[in-house]
XYZ file of C-alpha atoms in Angstrom:
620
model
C 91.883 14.688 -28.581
C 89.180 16.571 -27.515
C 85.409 15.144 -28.503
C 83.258 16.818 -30.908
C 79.983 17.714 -29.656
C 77.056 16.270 -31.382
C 74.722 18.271 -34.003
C 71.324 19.818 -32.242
C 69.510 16.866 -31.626
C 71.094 14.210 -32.910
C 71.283 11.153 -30.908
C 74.167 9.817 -29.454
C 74.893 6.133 -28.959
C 74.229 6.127 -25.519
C 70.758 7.898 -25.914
C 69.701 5.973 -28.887
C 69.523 3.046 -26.552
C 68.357 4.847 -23.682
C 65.422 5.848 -25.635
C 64.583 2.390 -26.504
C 61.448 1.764 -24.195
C 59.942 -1.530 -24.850
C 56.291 -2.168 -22.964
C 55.273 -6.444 -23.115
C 53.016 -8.642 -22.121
C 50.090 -7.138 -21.593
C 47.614 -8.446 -18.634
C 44.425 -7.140 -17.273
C 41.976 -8.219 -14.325
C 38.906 -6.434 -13.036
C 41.340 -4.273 -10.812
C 44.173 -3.110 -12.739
C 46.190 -3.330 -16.013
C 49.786 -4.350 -15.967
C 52.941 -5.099 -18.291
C 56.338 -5.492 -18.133
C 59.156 -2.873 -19.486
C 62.933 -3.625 -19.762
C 65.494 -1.216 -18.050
C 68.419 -1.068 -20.259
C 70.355 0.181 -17.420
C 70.226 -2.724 -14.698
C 68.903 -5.463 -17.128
C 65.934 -6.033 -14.855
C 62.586 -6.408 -16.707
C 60.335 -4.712 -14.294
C 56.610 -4.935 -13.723
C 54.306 -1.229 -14.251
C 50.923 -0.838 -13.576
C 48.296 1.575 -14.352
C 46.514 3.635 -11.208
C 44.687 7.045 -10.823
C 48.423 8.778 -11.249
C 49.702 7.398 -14.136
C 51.662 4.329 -14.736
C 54.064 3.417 -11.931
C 56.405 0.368 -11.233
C 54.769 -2.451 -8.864
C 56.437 -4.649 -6.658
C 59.219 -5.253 -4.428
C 62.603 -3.318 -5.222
C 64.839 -5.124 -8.069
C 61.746 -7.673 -9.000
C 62.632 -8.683 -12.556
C 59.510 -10.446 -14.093
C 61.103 -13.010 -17.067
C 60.216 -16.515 -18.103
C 62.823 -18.361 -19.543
C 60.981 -21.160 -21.584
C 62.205 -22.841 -24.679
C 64.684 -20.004 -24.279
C 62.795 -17.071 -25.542
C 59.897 -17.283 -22.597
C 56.432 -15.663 -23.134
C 53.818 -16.052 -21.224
C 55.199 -14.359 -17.638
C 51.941 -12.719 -16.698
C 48.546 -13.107 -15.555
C 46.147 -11.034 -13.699
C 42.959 -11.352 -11.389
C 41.399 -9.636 -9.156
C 43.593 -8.695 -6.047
C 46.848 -8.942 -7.561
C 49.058 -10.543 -10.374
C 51.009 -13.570 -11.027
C 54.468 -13.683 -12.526
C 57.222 -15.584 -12.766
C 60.357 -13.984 -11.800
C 63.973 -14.217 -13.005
C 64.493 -17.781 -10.958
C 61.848 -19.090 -12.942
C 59.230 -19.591 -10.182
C 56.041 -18.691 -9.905
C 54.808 -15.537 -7.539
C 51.623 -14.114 -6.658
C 52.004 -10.432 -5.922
C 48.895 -8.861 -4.397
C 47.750 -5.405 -4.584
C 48.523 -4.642 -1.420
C 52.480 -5.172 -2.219
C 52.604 -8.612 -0.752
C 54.587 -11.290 -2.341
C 53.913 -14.973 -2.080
C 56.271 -17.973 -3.990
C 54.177 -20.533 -5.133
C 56.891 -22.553 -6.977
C 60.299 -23.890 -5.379
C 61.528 -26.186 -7.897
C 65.018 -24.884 -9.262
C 65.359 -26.886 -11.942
C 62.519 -26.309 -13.535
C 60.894 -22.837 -15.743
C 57.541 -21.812 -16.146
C 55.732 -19.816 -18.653
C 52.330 -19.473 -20.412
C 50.784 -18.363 -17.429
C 46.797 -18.069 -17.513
C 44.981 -17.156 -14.835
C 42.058 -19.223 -13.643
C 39.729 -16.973 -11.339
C 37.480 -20.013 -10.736
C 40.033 -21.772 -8.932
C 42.490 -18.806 -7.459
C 44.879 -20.810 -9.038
C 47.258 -20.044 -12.317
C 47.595 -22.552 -15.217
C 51.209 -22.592 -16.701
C 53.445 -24.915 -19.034
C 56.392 -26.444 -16.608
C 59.682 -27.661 -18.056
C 61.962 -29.886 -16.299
C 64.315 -32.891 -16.717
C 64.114 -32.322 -20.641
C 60.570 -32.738 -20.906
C 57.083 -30.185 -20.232
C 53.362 -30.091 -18.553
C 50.598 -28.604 -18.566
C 49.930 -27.496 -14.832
C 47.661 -25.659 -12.477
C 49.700 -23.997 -9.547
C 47.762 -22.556 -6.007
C 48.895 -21.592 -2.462
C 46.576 -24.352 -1.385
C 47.396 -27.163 -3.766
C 50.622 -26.944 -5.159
C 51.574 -27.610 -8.430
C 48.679 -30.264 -10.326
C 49.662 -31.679 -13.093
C 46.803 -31.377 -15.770
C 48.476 -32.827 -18.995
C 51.800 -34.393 -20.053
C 53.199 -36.595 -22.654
C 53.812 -33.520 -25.664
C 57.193 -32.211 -26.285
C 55.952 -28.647 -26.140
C 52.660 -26.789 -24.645
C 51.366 -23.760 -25.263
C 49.688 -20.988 -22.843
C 46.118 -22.629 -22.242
C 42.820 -21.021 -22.847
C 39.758 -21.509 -20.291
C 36.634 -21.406 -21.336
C 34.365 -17.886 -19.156
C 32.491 -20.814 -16.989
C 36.006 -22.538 -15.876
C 34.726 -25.715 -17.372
C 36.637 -26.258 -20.440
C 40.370 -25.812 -21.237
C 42.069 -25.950 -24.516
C 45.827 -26.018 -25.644
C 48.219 -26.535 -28.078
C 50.940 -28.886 -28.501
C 53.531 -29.898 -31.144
C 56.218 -32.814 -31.653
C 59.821 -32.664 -31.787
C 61.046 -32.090 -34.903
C 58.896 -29.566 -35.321
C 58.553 -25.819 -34.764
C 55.320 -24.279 -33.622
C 54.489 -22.852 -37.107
C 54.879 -25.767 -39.143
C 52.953 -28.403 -37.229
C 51.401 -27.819 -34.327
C 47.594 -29.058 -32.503
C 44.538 -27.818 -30.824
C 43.350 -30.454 -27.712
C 40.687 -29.955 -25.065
C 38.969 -30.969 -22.397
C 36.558 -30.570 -19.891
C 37.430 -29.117 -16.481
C 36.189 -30.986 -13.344
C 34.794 -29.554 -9.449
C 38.396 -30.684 -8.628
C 40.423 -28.862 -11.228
C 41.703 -31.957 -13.004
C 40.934 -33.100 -16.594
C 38.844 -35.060 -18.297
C 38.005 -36.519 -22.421
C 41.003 -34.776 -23.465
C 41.085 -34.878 -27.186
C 42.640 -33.378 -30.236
C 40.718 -31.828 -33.389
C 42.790 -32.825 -36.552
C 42.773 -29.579 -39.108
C 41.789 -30.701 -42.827
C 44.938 -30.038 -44.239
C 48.578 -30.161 -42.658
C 49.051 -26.919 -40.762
C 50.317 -24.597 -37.567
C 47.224 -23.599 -35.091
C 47.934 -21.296 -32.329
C 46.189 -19.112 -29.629
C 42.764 -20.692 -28.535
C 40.197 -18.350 -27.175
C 36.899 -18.971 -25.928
C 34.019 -16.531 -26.758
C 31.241 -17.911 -23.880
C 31.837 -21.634 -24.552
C 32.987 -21.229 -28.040
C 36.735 -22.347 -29.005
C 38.297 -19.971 -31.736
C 41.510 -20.852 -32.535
C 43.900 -19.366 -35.417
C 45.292 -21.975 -37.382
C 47.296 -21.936 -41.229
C 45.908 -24.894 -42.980
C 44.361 -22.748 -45.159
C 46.836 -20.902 -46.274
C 47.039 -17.965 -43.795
C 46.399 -17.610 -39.712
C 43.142 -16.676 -39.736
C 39.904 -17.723 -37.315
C 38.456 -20.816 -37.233
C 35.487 -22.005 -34.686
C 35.782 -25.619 -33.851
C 31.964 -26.799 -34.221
C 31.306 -30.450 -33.102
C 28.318 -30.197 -34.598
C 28.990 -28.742 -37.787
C 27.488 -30.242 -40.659
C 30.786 -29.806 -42.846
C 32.936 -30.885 -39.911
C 34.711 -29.948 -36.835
C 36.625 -26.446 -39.176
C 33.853 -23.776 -39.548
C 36.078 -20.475 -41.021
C 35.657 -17.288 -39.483
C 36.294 -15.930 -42.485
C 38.527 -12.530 -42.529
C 41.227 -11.315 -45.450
C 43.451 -13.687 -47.157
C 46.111 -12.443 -44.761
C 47.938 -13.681 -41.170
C 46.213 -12.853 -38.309
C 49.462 -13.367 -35.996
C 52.941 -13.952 -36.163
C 54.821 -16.665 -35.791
C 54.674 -18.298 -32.039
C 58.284 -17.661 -30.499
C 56.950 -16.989 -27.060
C 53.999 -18.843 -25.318
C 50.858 -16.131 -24.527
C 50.668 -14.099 -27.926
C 47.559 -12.510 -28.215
C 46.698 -10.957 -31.756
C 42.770 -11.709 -31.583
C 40.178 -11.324 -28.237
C 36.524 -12.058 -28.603
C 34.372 -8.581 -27.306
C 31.529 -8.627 -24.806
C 28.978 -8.175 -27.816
C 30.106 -11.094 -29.993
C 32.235 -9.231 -31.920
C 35.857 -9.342 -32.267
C 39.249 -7.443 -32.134
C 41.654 -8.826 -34.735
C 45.115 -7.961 -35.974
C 45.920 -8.401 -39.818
C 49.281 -8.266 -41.372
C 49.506 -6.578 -44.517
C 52.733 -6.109 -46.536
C 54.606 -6.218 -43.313
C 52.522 -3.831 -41.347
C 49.741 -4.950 -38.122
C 46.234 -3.544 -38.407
C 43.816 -3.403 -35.578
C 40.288 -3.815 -37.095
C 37.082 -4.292 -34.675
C 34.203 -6.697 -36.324
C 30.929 -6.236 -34.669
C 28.089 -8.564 -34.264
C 25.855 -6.833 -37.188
C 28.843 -7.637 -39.074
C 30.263 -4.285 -39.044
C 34.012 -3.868 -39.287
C 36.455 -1.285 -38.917
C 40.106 -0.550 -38.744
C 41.034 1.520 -35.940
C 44.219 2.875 -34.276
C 45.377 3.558 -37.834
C 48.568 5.115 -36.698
C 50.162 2.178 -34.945
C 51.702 -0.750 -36.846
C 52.240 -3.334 -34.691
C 49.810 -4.968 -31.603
C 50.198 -7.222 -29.050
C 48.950 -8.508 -26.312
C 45.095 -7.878 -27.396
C 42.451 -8.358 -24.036
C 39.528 -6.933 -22.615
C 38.116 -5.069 -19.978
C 35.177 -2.987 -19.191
C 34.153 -3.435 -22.926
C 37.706 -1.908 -23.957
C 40.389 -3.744 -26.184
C 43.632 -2.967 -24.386
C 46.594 -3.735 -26.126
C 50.655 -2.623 -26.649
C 50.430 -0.868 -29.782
C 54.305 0.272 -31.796
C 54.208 2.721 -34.486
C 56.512 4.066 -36.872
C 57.087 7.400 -35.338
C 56.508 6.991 -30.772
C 57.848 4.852 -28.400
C 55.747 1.233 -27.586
C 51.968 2.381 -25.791
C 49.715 0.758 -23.928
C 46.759 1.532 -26.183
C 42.618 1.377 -24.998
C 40.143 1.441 -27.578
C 36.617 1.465 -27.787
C 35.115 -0.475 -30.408
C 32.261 0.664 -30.732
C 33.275 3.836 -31.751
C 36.934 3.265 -33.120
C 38.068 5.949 -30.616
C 41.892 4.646 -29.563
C 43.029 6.433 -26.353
C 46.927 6.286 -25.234
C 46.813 4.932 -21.407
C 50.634 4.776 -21.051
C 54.067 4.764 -23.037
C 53.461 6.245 -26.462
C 56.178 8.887 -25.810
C 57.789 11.437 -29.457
C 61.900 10.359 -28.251
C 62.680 13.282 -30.722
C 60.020 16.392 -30.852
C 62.624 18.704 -32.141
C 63.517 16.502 -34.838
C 61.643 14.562 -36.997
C 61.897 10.971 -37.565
C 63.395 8.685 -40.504
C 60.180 6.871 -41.406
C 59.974 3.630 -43.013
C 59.303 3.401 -46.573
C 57.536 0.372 -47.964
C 59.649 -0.869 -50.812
C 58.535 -4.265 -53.063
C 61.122 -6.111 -55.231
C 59.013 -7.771 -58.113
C 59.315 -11.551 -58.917
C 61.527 -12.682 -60.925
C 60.909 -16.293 -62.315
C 58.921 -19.016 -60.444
C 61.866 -19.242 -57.893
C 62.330 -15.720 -57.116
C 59.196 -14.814 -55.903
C 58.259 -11.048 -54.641
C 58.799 -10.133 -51.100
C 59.004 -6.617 -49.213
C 61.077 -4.740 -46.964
C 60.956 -0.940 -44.936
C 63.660 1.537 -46.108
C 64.944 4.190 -44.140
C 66.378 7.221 -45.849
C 69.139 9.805 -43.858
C 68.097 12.414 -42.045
C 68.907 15.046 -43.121
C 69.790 13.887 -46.849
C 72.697 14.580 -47.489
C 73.852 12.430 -50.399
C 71.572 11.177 -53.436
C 73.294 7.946 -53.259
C 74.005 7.515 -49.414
C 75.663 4.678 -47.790
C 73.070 1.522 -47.279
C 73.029 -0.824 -43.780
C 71.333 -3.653 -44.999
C 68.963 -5.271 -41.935
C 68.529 -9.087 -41.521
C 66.014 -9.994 -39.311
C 66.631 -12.779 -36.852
C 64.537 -16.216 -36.593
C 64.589 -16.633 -39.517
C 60.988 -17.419 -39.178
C 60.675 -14.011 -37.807
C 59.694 -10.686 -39.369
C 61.138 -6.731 -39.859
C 58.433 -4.685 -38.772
C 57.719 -0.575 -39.377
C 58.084 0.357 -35.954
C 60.390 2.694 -33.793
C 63.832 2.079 -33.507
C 66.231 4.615 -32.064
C 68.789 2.493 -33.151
C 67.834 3.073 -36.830
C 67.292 6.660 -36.269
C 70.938 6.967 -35.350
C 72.506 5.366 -38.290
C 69.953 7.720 -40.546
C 70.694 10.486 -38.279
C 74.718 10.266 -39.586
C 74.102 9.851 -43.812
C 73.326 6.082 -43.717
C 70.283 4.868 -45.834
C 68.859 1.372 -43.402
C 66.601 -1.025 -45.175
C 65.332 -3.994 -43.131
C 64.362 -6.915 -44.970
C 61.533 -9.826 -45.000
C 62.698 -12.200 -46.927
C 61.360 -15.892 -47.928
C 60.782 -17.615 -44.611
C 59.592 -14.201 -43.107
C 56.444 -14.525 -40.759
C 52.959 -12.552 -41.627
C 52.885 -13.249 -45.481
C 51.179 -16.861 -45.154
C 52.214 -20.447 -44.707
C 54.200 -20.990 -48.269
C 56.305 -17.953 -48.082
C 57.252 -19.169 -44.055
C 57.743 -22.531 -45.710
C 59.938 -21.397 -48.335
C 62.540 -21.683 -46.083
C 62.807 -25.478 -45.729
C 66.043 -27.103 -46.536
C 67.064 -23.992 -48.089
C 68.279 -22.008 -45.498
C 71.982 -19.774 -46.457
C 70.412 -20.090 -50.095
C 67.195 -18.283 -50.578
C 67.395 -15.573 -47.661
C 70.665 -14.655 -49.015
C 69.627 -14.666 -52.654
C 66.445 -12.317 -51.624
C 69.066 -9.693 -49.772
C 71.361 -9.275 -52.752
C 68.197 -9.026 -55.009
C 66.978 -6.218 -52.254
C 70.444 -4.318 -52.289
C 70.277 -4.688 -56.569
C 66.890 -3.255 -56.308
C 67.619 -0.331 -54.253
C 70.428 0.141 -56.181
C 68.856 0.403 -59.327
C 65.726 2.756 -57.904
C 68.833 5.177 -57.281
C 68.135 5.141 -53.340
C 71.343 3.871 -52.297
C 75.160 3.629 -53.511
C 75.230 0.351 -54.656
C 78.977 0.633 -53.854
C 78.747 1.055 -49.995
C 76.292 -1.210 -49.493
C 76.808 -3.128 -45.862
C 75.296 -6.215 -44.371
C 74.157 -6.662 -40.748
C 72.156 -9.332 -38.548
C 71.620 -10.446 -35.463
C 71.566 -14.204 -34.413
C 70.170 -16.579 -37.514
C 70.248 -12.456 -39.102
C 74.345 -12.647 -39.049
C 74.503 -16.407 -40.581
C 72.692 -14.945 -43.719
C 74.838 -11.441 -43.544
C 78.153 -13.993 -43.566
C 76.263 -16.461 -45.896
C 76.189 -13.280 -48.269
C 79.676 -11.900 -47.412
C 80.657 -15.714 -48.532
C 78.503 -16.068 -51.698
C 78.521 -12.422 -53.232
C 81.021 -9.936 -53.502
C 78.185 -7.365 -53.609
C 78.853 -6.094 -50.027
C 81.357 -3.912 -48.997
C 81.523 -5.280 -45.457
C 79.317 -7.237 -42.778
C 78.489 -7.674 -39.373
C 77.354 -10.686 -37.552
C 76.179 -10.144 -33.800
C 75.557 -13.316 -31.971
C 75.429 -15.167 -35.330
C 74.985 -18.851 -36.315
C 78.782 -19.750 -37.892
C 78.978 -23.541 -37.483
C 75.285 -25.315 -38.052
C 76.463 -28.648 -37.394
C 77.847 -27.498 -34.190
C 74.996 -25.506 -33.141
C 72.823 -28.439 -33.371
C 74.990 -30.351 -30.973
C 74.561 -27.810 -28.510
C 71.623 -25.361 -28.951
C 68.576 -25.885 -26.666
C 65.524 -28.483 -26.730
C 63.544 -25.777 -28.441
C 65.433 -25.670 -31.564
C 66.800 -29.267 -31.627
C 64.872 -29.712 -34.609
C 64.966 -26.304 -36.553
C 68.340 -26.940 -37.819
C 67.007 -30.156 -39.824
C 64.257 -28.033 -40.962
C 66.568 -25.912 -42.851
C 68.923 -27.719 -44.001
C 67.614 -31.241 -44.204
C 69.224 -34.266 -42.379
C 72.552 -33.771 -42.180
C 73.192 -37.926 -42.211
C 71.405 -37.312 -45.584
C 72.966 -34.340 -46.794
C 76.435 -33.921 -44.972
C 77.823 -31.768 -48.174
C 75.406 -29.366 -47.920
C 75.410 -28.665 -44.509
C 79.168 -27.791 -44.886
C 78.403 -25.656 -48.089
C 76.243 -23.067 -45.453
C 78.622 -23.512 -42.973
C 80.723 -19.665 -42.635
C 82.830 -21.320 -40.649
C 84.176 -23.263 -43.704
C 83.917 -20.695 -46.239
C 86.243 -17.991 -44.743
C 88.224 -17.879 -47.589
C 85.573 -16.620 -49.850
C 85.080 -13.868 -47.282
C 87.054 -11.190 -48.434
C 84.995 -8.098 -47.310
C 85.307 -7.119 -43.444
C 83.425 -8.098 -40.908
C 82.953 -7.283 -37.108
C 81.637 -9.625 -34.323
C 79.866 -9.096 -31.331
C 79.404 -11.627 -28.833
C 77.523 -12.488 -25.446
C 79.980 -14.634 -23.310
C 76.185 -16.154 -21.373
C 74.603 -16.770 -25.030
C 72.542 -20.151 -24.598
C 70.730 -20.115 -27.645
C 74.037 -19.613 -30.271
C 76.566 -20.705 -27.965
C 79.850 -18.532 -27.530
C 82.016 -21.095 -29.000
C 80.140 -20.330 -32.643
C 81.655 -16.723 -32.928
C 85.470 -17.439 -31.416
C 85.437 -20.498 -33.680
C 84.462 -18.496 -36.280
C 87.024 -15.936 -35.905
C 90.026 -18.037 -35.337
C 88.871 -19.737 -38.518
C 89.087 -16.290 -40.274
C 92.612 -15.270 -38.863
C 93.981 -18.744 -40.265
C 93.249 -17.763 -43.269
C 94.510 -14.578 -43.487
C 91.747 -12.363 -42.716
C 91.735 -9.815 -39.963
C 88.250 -9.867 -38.445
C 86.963 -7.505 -35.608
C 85.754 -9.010 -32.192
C 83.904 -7.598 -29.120
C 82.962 -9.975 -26.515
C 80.189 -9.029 -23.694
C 81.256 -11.859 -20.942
C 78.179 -10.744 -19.056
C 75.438 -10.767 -21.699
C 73.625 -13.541 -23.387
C 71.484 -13.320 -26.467
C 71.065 -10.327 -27.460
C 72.227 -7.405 -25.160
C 70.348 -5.763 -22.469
C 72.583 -3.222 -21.148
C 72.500 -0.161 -21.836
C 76.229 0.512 -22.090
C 76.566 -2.546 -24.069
C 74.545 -1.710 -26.567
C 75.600 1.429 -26.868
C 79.009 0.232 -27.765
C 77.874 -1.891 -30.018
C 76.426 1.376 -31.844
C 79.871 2.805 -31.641
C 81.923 0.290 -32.363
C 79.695 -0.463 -35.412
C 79.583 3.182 -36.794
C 83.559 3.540 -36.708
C 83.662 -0.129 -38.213
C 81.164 1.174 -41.471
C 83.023 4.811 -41.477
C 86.611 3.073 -42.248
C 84.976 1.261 -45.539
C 84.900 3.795 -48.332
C 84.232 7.480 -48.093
C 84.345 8.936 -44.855
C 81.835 10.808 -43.454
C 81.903 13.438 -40.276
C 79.493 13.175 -37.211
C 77.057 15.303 -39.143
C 77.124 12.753 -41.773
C 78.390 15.074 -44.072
C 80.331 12.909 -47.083
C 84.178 14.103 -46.543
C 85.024 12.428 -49.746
């Protein structure tokens, strides 16, 4: 049968994730700026830097640049003058100069590093080390080796050093806990030999989350939830209403929550001012607050930042927006003016995108509170009720975001509607909604998707009849949660999902060892209701279809959670679609992968229901 060619610029599988250029992990030294950018094609995660010509790749042929702490890394980057250091996909630390040379500082193979800092006083990088099940706060040089500067916390974060080198301050939390529901500020004073000294913590008033510390001279500003929200606080020893002074800012989240170590989503300017990102309804702002007290939102066209630092009086960051490709963004804050340096590419000139639509489903009773999601609509439309791919976000203490997707844009680009969700437990809407989540995990995310698919129903955006539900990791155990507990979905997908809690928490990684617990409770204390959110166990109330996708390397939702899963479905009579990636882990870097996945997923939707043609024209 001979293939049909695609419409004029529509995407095929294949390009959609071809297009899909990600820039990360932004660093910057006197001498150069520098991030990372995953090639779809070979997997690596290579390292660019910016010169006279442009951006080009730096380093040695096939250098991948990934930390692989607590599983989701962060943190793999730092800069000074004369070169970079990184650590590279065998978890070790490097120091590649400018010059091309590079030089292995670690050589421990059973250990990963991440959080890197650099510490230009010293020529030496700070770093969180893991090894033997337990993690340190280090220093690492050619000279001295690896120093070990703290221990005895479960978890560290990336360090912050004060601008004279002499005072260091972290963050730390305790097993059970997550980063964003408990989690410290300590410091201490650095000394002529690089170790510590009068390491202490600073207790917030109220229980919460603090992350990212950042000095401004010798001041520590760190952003911390026990208020309500992420926003600034300056730790003031000699503050007359105690140690908290607020740095006032919106009643809104001034960062995400901390999956990787080295987020950056505020950086103090040479002038005492400040570069700050708010979340609002979903959507990152970058607003500049001078010293006279002046503020101002600039870069209004991007909606998403990361990475925020500083050099030669410029906020550089990795800006995503709605309608380009990630870019590695320079503004001036002084006068708002937001320059592209690098990245920032249109994928589609010719064609414009699907952009996302801010929709809000009201409250409805004190346990149904309001929450917020981005809707997509076809392109072109072709139907007034079109087809709906309902998004779950992974985490679940994660967030949907309106930024460019190519992989949206080809399920628009062939008559589906896509709406991607943020529902209780989401990041960026303060610390109760993120809390909402506890113990009540499989009940209130999948009672907030059904109430988004009635509500787009009923504003006549969708056909509440082909309505289909999709997620990736902790995403597909809420889509099969839902296929389980509603009949309001025509058919689901679950890629690298969660099937068998109880399981999972035998075998998932030191990271998470406690997440489970938090959200579901003990299960010695509540057994039943661990098994009642198990989709492992309820495959008889699944009588939609589903597909799986599977990495055969997954670490974080082990392999053994999807095959279990479908086995489980075939014994009781249901006929369930598997495709298994032998060579991928979580979440799927190749590009030929993922564009099957594309594939396999659009014929999987197009057999449920009216059929539609490659132009997404309904064929009845």
């Amino acid at each position: 049968m001979a293939l049909q060619a695609l419409p004029a610029g529509q995407l095929s599988a294949s390009q959609a994730c071809a297009t899909f250029a990600q820039r990360l992990e932004l660093a910057v030294s006197g001498t150069g700026v520098y991030w990372l950018e995953p090639d779809p094609t070979t997997g690596i995660q290579a390292l660019w830097r910016l010169t006279a010509r442009g951006a080009e790749p730096f380093g040695p042929a096939g250098l991948s640049v990934r930390s692989r702490i607590n599983g989701y890394g962060g943190g793999s980057l730092a800069a000074l003058d004369g070169g970079v250091f990184l650590v590279s996909e065998d978890q070790q630390i490097h120091f590649l100069a400018e010059d091309g040379r590079c030089q292995r500082l670690t050589d421990e193979p059973d250990a990963a590093f991440g959080g890197l800092v650099a510490d230009a006083h010293r020529q030496r990088v700070l770093a969180v080390r893991e090894a033997g099940g337990r993690q340190q706060l280090v220093a690492v040089s050619a000279e001295q080796g690896i120093q070990v500067l703290h221990g005895g916390q479960d978890f560290y974060g990336a360090p912050a050093l004060s601008d004279d080198g002499r005072q260091l301050a972290w963050v730390s939390w305790q097993l059970p806990d997550m980063p964003w529901v408990r989690a410290t500020i300590w410091t201490a004073m650095v000394t002529e030999s690089g170790c510590l000294r009068g390491s202490e913590t600073w207790p917030t008033a109220a229980e919460g989350a603090v992350q990212q510390p950042v000095y401004a001279g010798s001041e520590l500003w760190v952003l911390s939830d026990h208020g309500g929200w992420w926003q600034p606080w300056r730790l003031d020893p000699d503050g007359v209403n105690g140690d908290w002074a607020s740095g006032g800012g919106p009643p809104l989240d001034h960062a995400n929550a901390p999956w990787q170590l080295g987020e950056s989503h505020h950086v103090a300017l040479p002038d005492g001012g400040w570069a700050r990102v708010h979340y609002r309804g979903g959507s990152g702002e970058l607003w500049c607050y001078r010293s006279s007290g002046a503020e101002q939102r600039v870069a209004a066209e991007f909606t998403d930042f990361r990475s925020l630092r500083v050099t030669d009086g410029w906020v550089v960051c990795v800006a995503r927006s709605a309608t380009r490709l990630d870019a590695i963004l320079k503004v001036d804050p002084r006068s708002g003016t937001a320059t592209v340096l690098a990245g920032g590419e249109v994928p589609e000139p010719a064609r414009p995108p699907a952009c996302p639509l801010l929709f809000e489903v009201p409250a409805c009773g004190s346990d149904a509170p309001e929450f917020s999601g981005f809707f997509y609509r076809p392109t072109p439309v072709v139907s007034a009720s079109p087809p709906l791919i309902l998004i779950v976000h992974g985490g679940p203490t994660s967030a949907a975001y309106p930024v460019f997707n190519p992989q949206v844009q080809y399920w628009c680009q062939r008559g589906f509607a896509v709406a991607e969700v943020n529902y209780r437990g989401s990041s960026g809407f303060g610390r109760d909604f993120r809390l909402a989540l506890a113990g009540r995990w499989g009940e209130v995310d999948v009672a907030d998707m059904e109430r988004a698919a009635d509500h787009l129903t009923l504003s006549g955006l969708v056909d509440g009849q082909r309505i289909f539900i999709q997620g990736r990791s902790s995403g597909g155990y809420t889509a099969l949660m839902a296929l389980a507990r509603s009949r309001r979905f025509a058919a689901g997908a679950s890629l690298f999902g969660v099937t068998d809690p109880l399981r999972l928490r035998a075998a998932t990684h030191r990271f998470e060892s406690g997440y489970l617990d938090w959200l579901l409770g003990s299960p010695q204390q509540h057994p039943q209701r661990w098994r009642e959110r198990s989709p492992r166990y309820l495959t008889d109330r699944i009588r939609a279809p589903v597909i799986f996708f599977q990495g055969g390397q997954d670490q974080v939702v082990v392999p053994e959670q999807t095959r279990a899963m479908v086995e489980a479905m075939k014994a009781a009579g249901r006929s369930p679609e598997l495709h298994w990636f032998e060579d991928e882990g979580h979440g799927f870097r190749r590009r030929i992968n993922q564009a099957r996945t594309l594939e396999w997923l659009c014929a999987f939707y197009a057999r449920q229901g009216p059929k539609f043609d490659d132009r997404g024209e309904n064929l009845g």
